[in-house]
Short mmCIF file of C-alpha atoms in Angstrom, two decimals:
data_model
loop_
_atom_site.label_atom_id
_atom_site.label_comp_id
_atom_site.label_asym_id
_atom_site.label_seq_id
_atom_site.Cartn_x
_atom_site.Cartn_y
_atom_site.Cartn_z
CA MET E 49 -65.43 24.10 -226.44
CA ASP E 50 -64.89 20.84 -228.23
CA GLY E 51 -63.02 20.92 -231.51
CA CYS E 52 -59.55 21.61 -232.79
CA TYR E 53 -57.39 24.58 -231.79
CA LEU E 54 -54.36 24.89 -234.00
CA ALA E 55 -51.53 27.19 -235.17
CA ASN E 56 -48.62 26.66 -237.53
CA GLU E 57 -45.35 28.05 -236.21
CA ASN E 58 -41.88 28.55 -237.66
CA ILE E 59 -39.47 26.69 -235.35
CA THR E 60 -35.71 27.29 -235.62
CA SER E 61 -32.87 25.02 -234.53
CA PHE E 62 -30.31 26.80 -232.35
CA SER E 63 -27.44 24.65 -233.64
CA SER E 64 -28.09 24.54 -237.40
CA GLU E 65 -30.24 27.69 -237.66
CA GLU E 66 -32.53 25.73 -239.99
CA SER E 67 -36.23 26.28 -239.53
CA GLU E 68 -39.40 24.35 -240.29
CA ILE E 69 -43.11 24.98 -239.98
CA ARG E 70 -44.58 22.82 -237.19
CA THR E 71 -48.17 22.48 -236.05
CA THR E 72 -49.13 23.20 -232.44
CA TYR E 73 -52.58 21.85 -231.64
CA VAL E 74 -55.03 20.93 -228.92
CA LYS E 75 -57.94 18.60 -229.65
CA ILE E 76 -60.91 18.67 -227.26
CA VAL E 77 -63.61 16.00 -227.41
CA LYS E 78 -66.77 15.93 -225.32
CA THR E 79 -68.07 12.43 -224.58
CA SER E 80 -71.02 11.76 -222.28
CA GLY E 81 -70.55 15.08 -220.48
CA ASP E 82 -66.81 14.59 -219.96
CA TYR E 83 -64.08 16.53 -221.76
CA PHE E 84 -60.97 14.81 -223.06
CA VAL E 85 -57.91 16.70 -224.30
CA GLU E 86 -54.87 15.78 -226.32
CA GLY E 87 -52.30 18.13 -227.77
CA LEU E 88 -48.80 18.85 -228.95
CA ILE E 89 -47.20 22.23 -228.22
CA TRP E 90 -44.00 23.22 -230.06
CA GLY E 91 -41.38 25.47 -228.51
CA ALA E 92 -37.93 26.83 -229.26
CA ASN E 93 -35.25 24.55 -230.71
CA PHE E 94 -37.88 21.91 -231.61
CA HIS E 95 -38.74 21.13 -227.98
CA ILE E 96 -42.26 19.77 -227.53
CA CYS E 97 -44.86 19.39 -224.82
CA HIS E 98 -47.31 16.52 -225.14
CA VAL E 99 -50.57 17.04 -223.26
CA ALA E 100 -52.31 13.71 -222.64
CA SER E 101 -53.22 11.39 -219.80
CA SER E 102 -50.71 11.58 -216.97
CA VAL E 103 -51.55 8.06 -215.78
CA GLU E 104 -48.46 5.89 -216.15
CA GLY E 105 -48.82 3.41 -218.98
CA SER E 106 -51.76 5.26 -220.55
CA ASP E 107 -51.48 6.80 -224.01
CA GLY E 108 -55.00 8.25 -224.08
CA PRO E 109 -56.30 11.77 -223.77
CA LEU E 110 -56.37 13.80 -220.56
CA ARG E 111 -59.74 14.06 -218.77
CA MET E 112 -60.50 17.64 -217.69
CA GLU E 113 -63.28 18.98 -215.47
CA TYR E 114 -65.70 21.69 -216.61
CA VAL E 115 -65.57 24.47 -213.96
CA GLU E 116 -67.02 27.98 -214.42
CA ASN E 117 -66.75 28.01 -218.23
CA LYS E 118 -63.19 26.61 -218.15
CA LEU E 119 -61.66 23.18 -218.47
CA VAL E 120 -59.46 22.41 -215.48
CA TYR E 121 -57.00 19.64 -214.62
CA THR E 122 -55.33 19.43 -211.21
CA GLN E 123 -52.76 17.05 -209.83
CA ARG E 124 -51.18 17.44 -206.43
CA GLU E 125 -48.30 15.42 -205.05
CA ALA E 126 -47.55 16.77 -201.58
CA GLU E 127 -44.51 14.58 -201.00
CA ASP E 128 -42.78 16.16 -204.01
CA ASP E 129 -44.27 19.66 -203.53
CA ILE E 130 -46.06 19.47 -206.91
CA ASN E 131 -49.24 21.49 -207.41
CA CYS E 132 -50.25 21.32 -211.08
CA LYS E 133 -53.31 23.32 -212.14
CA LEU E 134 -53.90 23.45 -215.88
CA GLU E 135 -56.72 25.72 -217.09
CA PHE E 136 -58.19 26.10 -220.56
CA SER E 137 -60.30 29.20 -221.08
CA PHE E 138 -62.26 30.12 -224.19
CA GLN E 139 -63.09 33.48 -225.71
CA ASN E 140 -63.83 34.55 -229.31
CA ASN E 141 -63.08 31.07 -230.72
CA ARG E 142 -59.65 31.07 -229.05
CA LEU E 143 -58.20 28.73 -226.47
CA THR E 144 -55.88 30.15 -223.81
CA ILE E 145 -53.86 27.72 -221.69
CA GLU E 146 -52.73 28.65 -218.19
CA ASP E 147 -50.11 26.84 -216.11
CA ALA E 148 -49.30 29.74 -213.78
CA ASN E 149 -46.69 28.03 -211.58
CA HIS E 150 -45.34 25.86 -214.47
CA HIS E 151 -45.75 22.69 -212.40
CA CYS E 152 -47.83 20.96 -215.09
CA SER E 153 -45.21 21.50 -217.81
CA ARG E 154 -42.26 20.73 -215.51
CA TYR E 155 -43.54 17.70 -213.61
CA ILE E 156 -46.69 16.17 -215.11
CA PHE E 157 -46.48 16.30 -218.91
CA TYR E 158 -43.61 15.46 -221.20
CA CYS E 159 -42.31 18.98 -221.93
CA GLY E 160 -38.90 19.96 -223.21
CA ALA E 161 -36.90 22.61 -221.37
CA LEU E 162 -37.66 25.29 -223.98
CA VAL E 163 -41.43 24.93 -224.13
CA GLY E 164 -44.15 25.66 -221.60
CA LEU E 165 -47.91 25.64 -221.39
CA ASP E 166 -48.58 28.98 -219.71
CA ARG E 167 -50.11 31.68 -221.95
CA VAL E 168 -50.35 29.49 -225.05
CA GLU E 169 -53.14 30.82 -227.30
CA LEU E 170 -54.61 28.92 -230.22
CA PRO E 171 -57.46 29.76 -232.60
CA LYS E 172 -60.26 27.27 -233.21
CA VAL E 173 -60.20 25.79 -236.71
CA GLU E 174 -62.99 24.17 -238.70
CA TYR E 175 -60.93 21.23 -239.91
CA GLY E 176 -59.65 18.38 -237.75
CA CYS E 177 -56.47 18.12 -235.76
CA PRO E 178 -53.48 16.06 -236.95
#
């Protein structure tokens, strides 16, 4: 599971109609049995979603649990009715991200309005992430 999952995408600006190739990636590192994840997902109109530690004041990677051949991150905040469950599944050297109720992209990570985490698929690459 550890490694770099990456895709280059052509992103277009809605206002200028100019486009540029941008790199969407997720880097997974296994350290002492724990998995740490960091990534940048590009969406429409150059909106981004940065997946990293959700602890305020921390710039490090996100720690995810290994559960039934998936990496899982959960964060619940009952007072705000937030129930984030982020799942990374792996098949045929591809990473698929699931955020079924979109709570992770809306409330936990820094995601623009035109980008989400649900159903993002990235191939594993042999070279390193940016």
